[in-house]
PDB file of C-alpha atoms and ligand atoms in Angstrom:
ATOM      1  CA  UNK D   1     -50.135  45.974  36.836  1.00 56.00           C
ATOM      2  CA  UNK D   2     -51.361  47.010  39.922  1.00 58.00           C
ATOM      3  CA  UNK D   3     -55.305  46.522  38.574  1.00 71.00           C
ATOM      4  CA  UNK D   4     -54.293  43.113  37.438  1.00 77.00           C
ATOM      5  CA  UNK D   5     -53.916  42.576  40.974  1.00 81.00           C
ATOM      6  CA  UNK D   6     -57.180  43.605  41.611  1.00 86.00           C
ATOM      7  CA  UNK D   7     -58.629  41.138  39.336  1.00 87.00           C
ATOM      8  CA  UNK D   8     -56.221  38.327  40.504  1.00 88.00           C
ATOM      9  CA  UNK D   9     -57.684  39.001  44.282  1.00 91.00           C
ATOM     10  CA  UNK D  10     -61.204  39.069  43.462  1.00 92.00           C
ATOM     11  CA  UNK D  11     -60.556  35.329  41.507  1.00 94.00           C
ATOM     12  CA  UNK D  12     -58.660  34.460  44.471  1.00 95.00           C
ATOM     13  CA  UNK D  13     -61.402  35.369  47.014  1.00 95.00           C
ATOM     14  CA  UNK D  14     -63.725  34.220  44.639  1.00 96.00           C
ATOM     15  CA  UNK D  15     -62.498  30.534  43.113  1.00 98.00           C
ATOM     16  CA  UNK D  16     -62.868  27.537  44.642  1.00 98.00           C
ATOM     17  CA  UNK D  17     -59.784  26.040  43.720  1.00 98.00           C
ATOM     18  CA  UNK D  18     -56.868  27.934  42.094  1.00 98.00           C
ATOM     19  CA  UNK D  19     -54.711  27.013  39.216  1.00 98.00           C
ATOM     20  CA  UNK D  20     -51.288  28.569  39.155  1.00 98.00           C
ATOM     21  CA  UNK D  21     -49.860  27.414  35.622  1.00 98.00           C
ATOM     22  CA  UNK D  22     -46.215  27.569  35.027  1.00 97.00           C
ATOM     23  CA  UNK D  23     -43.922  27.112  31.599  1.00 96.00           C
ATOM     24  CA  UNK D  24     -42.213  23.952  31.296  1.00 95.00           C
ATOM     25  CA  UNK D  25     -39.806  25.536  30.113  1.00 94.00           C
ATOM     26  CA  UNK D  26     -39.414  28.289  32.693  1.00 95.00           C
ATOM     27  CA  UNK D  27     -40.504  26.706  35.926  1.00 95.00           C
ATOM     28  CA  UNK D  28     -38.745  27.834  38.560  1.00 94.00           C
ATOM     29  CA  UNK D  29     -38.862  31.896  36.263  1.00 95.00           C
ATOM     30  CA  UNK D  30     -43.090  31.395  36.175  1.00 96.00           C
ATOM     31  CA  UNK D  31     -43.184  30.432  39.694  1.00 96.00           C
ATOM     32  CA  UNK D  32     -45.014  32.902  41.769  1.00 94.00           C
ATOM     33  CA  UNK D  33     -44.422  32.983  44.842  1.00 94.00           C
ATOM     34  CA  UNK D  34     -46.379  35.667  45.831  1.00 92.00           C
ATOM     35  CA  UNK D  35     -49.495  33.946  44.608  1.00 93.00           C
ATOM     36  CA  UNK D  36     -48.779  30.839  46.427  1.00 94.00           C
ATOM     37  CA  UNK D  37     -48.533  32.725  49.612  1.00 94.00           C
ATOM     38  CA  UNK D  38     -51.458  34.604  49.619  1.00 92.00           C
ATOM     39  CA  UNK D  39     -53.812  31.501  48.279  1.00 93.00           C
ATOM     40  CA  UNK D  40     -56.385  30.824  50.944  1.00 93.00           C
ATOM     41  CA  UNK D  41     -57.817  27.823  48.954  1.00 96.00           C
ATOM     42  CA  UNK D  42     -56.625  25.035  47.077  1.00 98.00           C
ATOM     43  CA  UNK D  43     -53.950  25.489  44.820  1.00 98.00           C
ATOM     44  CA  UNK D  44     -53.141  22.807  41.807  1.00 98.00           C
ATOM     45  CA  UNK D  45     -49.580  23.752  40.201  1.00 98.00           C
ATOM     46  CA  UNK D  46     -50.439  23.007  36.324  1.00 98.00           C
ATOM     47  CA  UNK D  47     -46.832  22.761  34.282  1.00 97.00           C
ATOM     48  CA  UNK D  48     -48.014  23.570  30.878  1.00 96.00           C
ATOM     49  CA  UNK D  49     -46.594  23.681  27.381  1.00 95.00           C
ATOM     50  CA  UNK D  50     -44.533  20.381  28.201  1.00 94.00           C
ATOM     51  CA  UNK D  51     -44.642  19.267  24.642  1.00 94.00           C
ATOM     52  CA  UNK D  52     -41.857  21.860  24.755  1.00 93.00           C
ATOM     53  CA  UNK D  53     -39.450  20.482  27.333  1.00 93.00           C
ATOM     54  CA  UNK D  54     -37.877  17.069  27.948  1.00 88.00           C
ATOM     55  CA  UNK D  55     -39.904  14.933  30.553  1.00 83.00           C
ATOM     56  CA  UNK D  56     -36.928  13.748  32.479  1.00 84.00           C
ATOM     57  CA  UNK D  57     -36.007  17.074  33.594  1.00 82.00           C
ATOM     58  CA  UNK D  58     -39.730  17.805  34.418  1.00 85.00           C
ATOM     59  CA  UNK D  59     -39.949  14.998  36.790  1.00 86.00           C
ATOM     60  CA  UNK D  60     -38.078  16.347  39.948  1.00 89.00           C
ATOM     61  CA  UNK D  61     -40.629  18.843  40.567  1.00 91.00           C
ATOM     62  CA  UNK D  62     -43.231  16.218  40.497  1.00 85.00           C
ATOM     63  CA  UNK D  63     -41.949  15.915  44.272  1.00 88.00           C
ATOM     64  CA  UNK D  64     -41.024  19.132  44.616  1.00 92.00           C
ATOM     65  CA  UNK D  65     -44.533  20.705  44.059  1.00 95.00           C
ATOM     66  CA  UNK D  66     -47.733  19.235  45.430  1.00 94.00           C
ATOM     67  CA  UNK D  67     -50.226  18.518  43.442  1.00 96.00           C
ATOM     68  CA  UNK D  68     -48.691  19.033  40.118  1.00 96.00           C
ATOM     69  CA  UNK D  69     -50.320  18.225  37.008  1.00 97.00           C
ATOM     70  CA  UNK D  70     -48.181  17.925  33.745  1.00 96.00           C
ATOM     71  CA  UNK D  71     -50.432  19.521  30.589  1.00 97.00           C
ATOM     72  CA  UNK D  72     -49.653  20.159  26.857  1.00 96.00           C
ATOM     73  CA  UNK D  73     -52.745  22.225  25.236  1.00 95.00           C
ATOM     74  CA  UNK D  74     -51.626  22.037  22.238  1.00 94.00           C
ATOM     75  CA  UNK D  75     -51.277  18.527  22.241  1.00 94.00           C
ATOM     76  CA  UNK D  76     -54.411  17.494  24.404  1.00 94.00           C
ATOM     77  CA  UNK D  77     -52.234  15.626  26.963  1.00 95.00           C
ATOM     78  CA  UNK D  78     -52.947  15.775  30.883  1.00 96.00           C
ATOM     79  CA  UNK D  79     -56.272  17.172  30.614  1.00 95.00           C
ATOM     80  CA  UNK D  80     -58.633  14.393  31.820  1.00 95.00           C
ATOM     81  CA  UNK D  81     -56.066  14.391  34.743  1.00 97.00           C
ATOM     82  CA  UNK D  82     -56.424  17.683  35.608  1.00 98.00           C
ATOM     83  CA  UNK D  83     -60.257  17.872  35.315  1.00 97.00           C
ATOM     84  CA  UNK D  84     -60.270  15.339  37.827  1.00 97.00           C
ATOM     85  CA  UNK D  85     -57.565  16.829  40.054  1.00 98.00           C
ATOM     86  CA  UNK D  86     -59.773  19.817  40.053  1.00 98.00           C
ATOM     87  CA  UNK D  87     -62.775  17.592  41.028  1.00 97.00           C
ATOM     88  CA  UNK D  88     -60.772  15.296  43.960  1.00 97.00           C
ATOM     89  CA  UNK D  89     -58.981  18.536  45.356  1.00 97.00           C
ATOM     90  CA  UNK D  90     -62.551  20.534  45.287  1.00 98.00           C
ATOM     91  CA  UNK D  91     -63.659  17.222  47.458  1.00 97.00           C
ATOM     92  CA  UNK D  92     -61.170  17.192  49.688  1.00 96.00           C
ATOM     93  CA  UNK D  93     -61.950  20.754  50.863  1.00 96.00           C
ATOM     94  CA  UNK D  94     -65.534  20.900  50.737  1.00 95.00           C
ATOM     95  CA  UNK D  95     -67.068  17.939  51.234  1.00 88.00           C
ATOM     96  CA  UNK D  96     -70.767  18.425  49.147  1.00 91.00           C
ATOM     97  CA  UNK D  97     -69.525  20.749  46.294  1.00 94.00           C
ATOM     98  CA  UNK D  98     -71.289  20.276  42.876  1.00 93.00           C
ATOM     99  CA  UNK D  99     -70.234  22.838  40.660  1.00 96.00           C
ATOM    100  CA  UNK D 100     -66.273  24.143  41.335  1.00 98.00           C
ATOM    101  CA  UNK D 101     -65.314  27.474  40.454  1.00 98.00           C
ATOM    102  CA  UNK D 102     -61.295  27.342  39.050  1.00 98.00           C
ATOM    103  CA  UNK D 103     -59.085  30.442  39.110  1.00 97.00           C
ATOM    104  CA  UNK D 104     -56.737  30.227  36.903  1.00 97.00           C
ATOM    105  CA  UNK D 105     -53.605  32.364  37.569  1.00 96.00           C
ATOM    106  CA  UNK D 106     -49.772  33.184  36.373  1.00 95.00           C
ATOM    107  CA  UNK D 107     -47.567  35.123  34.892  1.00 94.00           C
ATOM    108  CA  UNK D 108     -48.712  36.584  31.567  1.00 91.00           C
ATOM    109  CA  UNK D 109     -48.506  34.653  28.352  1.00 90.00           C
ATOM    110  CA  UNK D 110     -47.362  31.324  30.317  1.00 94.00           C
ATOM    111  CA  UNK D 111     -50.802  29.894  28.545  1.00 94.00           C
ATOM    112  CA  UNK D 112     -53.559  30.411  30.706  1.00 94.00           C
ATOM    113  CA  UNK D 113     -56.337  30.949  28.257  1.00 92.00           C
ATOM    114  CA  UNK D 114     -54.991  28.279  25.664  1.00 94.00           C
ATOM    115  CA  UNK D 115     -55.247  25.548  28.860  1.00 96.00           C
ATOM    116  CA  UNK D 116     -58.798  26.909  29.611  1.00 94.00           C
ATOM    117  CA  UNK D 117     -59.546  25.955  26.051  1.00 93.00           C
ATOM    118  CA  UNK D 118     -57.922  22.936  25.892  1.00 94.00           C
ATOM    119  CA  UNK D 119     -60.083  21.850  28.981  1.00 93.00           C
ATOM    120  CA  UNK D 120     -63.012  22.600  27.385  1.00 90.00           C
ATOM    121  CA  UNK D 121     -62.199  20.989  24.019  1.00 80.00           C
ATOM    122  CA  UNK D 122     -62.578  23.751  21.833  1.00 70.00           C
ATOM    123  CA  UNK D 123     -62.409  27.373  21.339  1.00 69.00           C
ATOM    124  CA  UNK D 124     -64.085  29.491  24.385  1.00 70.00           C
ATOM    125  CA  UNK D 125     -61.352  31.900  25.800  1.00 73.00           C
ATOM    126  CA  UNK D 126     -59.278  34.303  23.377  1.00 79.00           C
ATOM    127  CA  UNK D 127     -55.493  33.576  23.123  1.00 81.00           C
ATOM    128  CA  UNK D 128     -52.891  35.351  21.632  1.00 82.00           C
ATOM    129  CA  UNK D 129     -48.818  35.265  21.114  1.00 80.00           C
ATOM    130  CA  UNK D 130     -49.327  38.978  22.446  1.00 83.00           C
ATOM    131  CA  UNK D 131     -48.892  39.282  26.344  1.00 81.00           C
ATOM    132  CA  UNK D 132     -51.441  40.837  28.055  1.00 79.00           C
ATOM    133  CA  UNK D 133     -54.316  39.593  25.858  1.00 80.00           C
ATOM    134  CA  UNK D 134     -56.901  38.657  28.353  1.00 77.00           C
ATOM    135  CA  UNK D 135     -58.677  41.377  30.095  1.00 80.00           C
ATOM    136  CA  UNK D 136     -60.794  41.445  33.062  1.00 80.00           C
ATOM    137  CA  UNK D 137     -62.391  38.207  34.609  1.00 87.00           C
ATOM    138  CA  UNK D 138     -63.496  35.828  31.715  1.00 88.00           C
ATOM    139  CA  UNK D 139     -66.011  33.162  33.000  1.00 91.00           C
ATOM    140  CA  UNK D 140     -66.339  29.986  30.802  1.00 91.00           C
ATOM    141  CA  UNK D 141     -68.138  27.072  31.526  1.00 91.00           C
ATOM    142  CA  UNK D 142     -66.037  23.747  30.463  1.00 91.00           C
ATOM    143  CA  UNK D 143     -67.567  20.951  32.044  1.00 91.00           C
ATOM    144  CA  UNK D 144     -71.261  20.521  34.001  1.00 92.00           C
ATOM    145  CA  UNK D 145     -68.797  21.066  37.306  1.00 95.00           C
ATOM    146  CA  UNK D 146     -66.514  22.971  36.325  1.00 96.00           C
ATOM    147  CA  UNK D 147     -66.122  26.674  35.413  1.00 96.00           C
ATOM    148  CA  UNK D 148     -63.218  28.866  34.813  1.00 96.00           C
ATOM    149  CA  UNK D 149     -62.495  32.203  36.089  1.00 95.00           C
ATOM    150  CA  UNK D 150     -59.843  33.257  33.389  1.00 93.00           C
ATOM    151  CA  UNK D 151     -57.374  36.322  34.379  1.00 91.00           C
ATOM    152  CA  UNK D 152     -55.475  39.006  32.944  1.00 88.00           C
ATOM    153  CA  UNK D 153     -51.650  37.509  34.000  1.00 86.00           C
ATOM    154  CA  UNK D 154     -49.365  38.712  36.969  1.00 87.00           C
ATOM    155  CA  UNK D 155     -46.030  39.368  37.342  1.00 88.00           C
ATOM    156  CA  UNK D 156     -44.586  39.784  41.116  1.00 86.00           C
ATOM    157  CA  UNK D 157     -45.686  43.289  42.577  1.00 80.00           C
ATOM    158  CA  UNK D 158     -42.351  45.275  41.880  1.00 84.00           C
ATOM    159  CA  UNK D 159     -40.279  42.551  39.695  1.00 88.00           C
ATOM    160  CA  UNK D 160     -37.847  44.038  37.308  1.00 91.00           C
ATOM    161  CA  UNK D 161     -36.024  41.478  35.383  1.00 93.00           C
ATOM    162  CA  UNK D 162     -36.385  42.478  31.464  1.00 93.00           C
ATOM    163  CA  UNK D 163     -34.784  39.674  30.412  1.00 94.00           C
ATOM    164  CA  UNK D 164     -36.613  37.028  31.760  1.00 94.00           C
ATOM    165  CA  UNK D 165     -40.016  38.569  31.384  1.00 95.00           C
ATOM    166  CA  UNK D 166     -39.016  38.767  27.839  1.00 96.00           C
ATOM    167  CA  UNK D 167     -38.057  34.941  27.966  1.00 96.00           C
ATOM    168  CA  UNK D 168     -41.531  33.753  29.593  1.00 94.00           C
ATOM    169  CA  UNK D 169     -43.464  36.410  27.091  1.00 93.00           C
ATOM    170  CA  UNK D 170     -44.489  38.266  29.380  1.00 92.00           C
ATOM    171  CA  UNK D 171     -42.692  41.435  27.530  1.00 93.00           C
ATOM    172  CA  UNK D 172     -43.751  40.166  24.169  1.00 92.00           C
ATOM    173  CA  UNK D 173     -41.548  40.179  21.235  1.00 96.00           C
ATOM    174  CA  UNK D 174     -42.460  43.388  19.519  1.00 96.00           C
ATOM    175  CA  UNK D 175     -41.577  45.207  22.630  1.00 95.00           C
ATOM    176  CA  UNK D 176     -38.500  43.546  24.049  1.00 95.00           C
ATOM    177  CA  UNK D 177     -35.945  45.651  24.404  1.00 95.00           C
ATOM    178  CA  UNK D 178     -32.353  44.904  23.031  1.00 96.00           C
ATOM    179  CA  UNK D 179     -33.853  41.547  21.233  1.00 97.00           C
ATOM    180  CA  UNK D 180     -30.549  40.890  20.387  1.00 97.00           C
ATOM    181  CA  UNK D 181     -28.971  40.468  24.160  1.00 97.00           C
ATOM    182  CA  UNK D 182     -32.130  38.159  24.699  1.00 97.00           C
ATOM    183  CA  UNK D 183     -31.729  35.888  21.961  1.00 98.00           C
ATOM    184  CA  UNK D 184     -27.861  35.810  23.050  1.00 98.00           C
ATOM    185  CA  UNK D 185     -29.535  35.308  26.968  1.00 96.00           C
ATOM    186  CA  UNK D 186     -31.623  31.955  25.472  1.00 97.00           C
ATOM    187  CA  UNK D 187     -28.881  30.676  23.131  1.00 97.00           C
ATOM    188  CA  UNK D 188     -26.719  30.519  26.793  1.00 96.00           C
ATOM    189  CA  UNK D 189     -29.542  29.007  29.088  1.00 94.00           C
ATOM    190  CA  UNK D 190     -30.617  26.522  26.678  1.00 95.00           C
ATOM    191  CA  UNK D 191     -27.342  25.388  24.432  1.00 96.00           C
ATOM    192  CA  UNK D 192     -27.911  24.421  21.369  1.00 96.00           C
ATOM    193  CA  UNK D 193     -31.531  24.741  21.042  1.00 96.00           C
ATOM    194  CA  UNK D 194     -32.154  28.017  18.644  1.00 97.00           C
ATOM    195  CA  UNK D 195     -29.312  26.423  16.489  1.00 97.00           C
ATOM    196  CA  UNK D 196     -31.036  23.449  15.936  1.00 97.00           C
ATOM    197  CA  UNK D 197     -34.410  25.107  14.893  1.00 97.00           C
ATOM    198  CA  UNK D 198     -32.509  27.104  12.733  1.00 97.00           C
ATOM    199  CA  UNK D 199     -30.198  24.913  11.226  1.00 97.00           C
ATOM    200  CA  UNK D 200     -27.322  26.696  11.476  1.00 97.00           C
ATOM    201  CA  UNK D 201     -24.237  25.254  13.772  1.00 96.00           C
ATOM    202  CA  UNK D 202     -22.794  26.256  17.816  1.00 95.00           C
ATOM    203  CA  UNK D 203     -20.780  29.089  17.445  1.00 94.00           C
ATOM    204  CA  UNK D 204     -18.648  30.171  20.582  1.00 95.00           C
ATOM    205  CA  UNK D 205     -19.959  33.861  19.495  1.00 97.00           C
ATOM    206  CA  UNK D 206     -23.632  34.178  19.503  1.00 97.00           C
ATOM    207  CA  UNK D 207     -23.884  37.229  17.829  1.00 96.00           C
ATOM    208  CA  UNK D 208     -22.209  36.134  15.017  1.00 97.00           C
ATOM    209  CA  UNK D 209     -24.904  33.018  15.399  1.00 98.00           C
ATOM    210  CA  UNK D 210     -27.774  35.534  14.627  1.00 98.00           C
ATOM    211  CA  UNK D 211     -25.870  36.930  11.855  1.00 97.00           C
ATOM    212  CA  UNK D 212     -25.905  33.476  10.092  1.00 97.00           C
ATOM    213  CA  UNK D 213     -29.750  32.913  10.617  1.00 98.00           C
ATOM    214  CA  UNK D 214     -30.457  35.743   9.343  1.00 98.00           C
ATOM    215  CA  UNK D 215     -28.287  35.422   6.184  1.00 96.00           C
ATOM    216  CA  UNK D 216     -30.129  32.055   5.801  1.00 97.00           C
ATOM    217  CA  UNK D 217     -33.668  33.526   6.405  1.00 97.00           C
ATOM    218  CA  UNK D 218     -32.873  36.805   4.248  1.00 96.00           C
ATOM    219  CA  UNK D 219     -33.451  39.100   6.822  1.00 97.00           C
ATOM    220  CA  UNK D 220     -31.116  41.996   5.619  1.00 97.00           C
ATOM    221  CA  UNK D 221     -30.539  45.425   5.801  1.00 95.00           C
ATOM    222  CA  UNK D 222     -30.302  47.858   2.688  1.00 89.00           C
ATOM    223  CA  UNK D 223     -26.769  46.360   1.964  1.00 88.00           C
ATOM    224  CA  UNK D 224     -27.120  42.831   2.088  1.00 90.00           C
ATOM    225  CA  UNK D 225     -25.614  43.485   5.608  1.00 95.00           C
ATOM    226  CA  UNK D 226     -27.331  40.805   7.964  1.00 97.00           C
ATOM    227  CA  UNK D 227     -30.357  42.561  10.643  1.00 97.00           C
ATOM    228  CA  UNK D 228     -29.451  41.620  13.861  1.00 97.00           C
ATOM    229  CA  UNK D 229     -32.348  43.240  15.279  1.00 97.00           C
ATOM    230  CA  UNK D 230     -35.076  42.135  13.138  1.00 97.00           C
ATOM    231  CA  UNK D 231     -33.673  38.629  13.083  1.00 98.00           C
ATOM    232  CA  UNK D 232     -33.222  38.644  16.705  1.00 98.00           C
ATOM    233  CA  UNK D 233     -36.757  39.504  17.387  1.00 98.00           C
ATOM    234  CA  UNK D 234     -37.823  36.891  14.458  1.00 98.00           C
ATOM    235  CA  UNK D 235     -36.542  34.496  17.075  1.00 98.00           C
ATOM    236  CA  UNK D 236     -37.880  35.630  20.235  1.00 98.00           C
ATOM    237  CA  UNK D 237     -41.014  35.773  18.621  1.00 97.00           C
ATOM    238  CA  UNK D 238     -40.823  31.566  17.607  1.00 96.00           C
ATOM    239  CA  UNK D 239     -39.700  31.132  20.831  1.00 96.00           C
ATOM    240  CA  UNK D 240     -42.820  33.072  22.487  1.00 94.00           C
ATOM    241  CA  UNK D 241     -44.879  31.046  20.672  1.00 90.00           C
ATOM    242  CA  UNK D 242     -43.819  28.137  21.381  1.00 90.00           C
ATOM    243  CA  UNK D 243     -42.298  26.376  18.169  1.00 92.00           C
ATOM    244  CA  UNK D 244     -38.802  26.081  19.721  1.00 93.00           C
ATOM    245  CA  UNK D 245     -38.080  23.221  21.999  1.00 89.00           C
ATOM    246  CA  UNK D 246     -36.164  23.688  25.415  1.00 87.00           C
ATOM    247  CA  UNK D 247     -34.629  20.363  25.606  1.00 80.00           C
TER     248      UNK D 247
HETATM  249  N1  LIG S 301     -46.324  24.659  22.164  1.00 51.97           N
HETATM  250  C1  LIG S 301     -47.276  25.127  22.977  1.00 51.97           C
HETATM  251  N2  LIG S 301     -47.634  26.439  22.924  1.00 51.97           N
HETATM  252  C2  LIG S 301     -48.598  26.884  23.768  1.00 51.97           C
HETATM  253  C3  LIG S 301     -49.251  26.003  24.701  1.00 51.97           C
HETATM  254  N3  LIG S 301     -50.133  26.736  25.414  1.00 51.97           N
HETATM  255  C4  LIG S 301     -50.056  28.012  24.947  1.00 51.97           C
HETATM  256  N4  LIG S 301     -49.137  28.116  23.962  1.00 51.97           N
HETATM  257  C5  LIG S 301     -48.783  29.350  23.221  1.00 51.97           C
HETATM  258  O1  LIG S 301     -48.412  30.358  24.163  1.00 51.97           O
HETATM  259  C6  LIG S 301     -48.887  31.669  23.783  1.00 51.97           C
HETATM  260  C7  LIG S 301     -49.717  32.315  24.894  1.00 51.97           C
HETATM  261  O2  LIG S 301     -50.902  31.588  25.122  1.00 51.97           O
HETATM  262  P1  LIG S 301     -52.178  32.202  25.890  1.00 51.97           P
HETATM  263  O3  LIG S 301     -53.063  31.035  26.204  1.00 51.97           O
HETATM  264  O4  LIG S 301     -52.785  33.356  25.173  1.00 51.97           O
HETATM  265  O5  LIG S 301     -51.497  32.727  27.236  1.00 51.97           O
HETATM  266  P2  LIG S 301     -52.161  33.534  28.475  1.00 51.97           P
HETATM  267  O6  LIG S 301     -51.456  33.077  29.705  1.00 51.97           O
HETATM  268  O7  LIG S 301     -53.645  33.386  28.433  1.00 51.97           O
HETATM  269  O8  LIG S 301     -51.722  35.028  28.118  1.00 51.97           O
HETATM  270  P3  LIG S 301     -52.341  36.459  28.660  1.00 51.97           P
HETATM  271  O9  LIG S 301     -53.835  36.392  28.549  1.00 51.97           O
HETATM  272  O10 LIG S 301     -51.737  37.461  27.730  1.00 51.97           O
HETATM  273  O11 LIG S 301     -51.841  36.590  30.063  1.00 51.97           O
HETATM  274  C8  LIG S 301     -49.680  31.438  22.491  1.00 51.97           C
HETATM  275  O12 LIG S 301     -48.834  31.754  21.403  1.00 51.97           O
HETATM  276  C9  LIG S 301     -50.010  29.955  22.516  1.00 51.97           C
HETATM  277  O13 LIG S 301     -50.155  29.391  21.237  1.00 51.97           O
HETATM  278  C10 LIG S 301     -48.842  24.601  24.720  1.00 51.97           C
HETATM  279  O14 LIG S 301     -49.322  23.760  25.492  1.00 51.97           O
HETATM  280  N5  LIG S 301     -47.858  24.231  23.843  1.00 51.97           N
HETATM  281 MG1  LIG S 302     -55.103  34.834  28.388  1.00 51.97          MG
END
């Protein structure tokens, strides 16, 4: 971690304008406050993947955090308006800038290199459900104005919290440990919303909860007993990759 940090402060001395891009679903959790602190230039808050969380919870930090810029890259949404937040907040601080350089920071797997993309309208920076999948600085051009300076993600110098590293991706499924006290961590902070992507109904016991997705899905052990491991990282992994909804 500590030569992410490296890269992170040569992007930070080096961008003209930084991006720090949080999970819609985990905003206050992707917040990094360390970042914020030590940003010497511009900084545009970019709340991505909100084609996974309900709008009317995302709006209070609308005030909250300034500029904010609401994107979905898998959607297309709030691009144009962040291309030309980028542009009006390069303005503002310099007054005859042509070409803006954009750092683009946060926590790992919060979707960095999928918004990059997304802003450039088709495939230029390498994504993957695996955390920790850029390396290094990757540059990449979008616009005539605008370049990129993709990053490696960052997690707070010293932060140990398993769990929700494990929640944003940052620990990616196939190395979570104890899947199953995640899954049971999720089914608590969002009610409801693994049930309903499985099918299967609220149960006051979550455990037993995995148990009956995993009968349904056929993920047993040798005898016909249900896997509570493998089932529980089955749905850390959906939820890492975004196909389950947070409200
Ligand atoms: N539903 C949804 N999923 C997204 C969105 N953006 C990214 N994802 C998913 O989130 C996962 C991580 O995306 P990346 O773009 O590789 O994330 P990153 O921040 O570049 O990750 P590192 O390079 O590992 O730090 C992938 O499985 C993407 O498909 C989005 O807007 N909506
Ligand atoms: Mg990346």
């Amino acid at each position: 971690m500590a030569g992410f940090w490296n890269v992170v402060n040569k992007v930070m001395w080096e961008a003209d304008v930084l991006l720090l891009v949080l999970d819609a679903r985990l905003i206050e959790e992707t917040m990094n406050e360390e970042i914020v602190r030590k940003a010497k230039k511009p900084l545009i808050y970019v709340i991505t993947k909100s084609d996974l969380a309900n709008k009317d919870g995302l709006e209070k930090y609308k005030k909250r955090l300034r500029p904010c810029v609401f994107v979905s890259a898998k959607e297309h949404h709030g691009t144009t308006m962040l291309k030309d937040r980028i542009l009006i907040e390069a303005k503002k601080a310099y007054k005859d800038i042509k070409k803006v350089k954009v750092g683009v920071l946060g926590y790992p797997n919060v979707g960095k290199s999928s918004l990059i993309n997304a802003l450039k309208g088709r495939h230029a920076a390498s994504t993957s459900i695996l955390s920790g999948h850029t390396k290094g600085v990757q540059r990449v051009k979008a616009t005539n104005r605008i370049m990129f300076l993709d990053t490696p993600g960052v997690i707070p110098y010293k932060e140990k919290e398993p769990i929700k590293h494990a929640f944003i991706g940052t620990t990616d499924f196939t190395k979570a440990k104890e899947p199953d006290l995640i899954v049971i961590g999720l089914m608590d902070r969002f009610p409801g919303r693994v049930e309903m992507f499985y099918g299967v109904g609220i149960e006051e016991d979550k455990e037993e909860t995995i148990e009956k997705i995993a009968l349904k899905r056929n993920i047993l052990k040798k005898k016909a007993e249900a896997d509570i491991e493998r089932t529980a990282r089955m749905i850390l992994k959906e939820w890492q990759n975004g196909k389950i909804v947070a409200s």
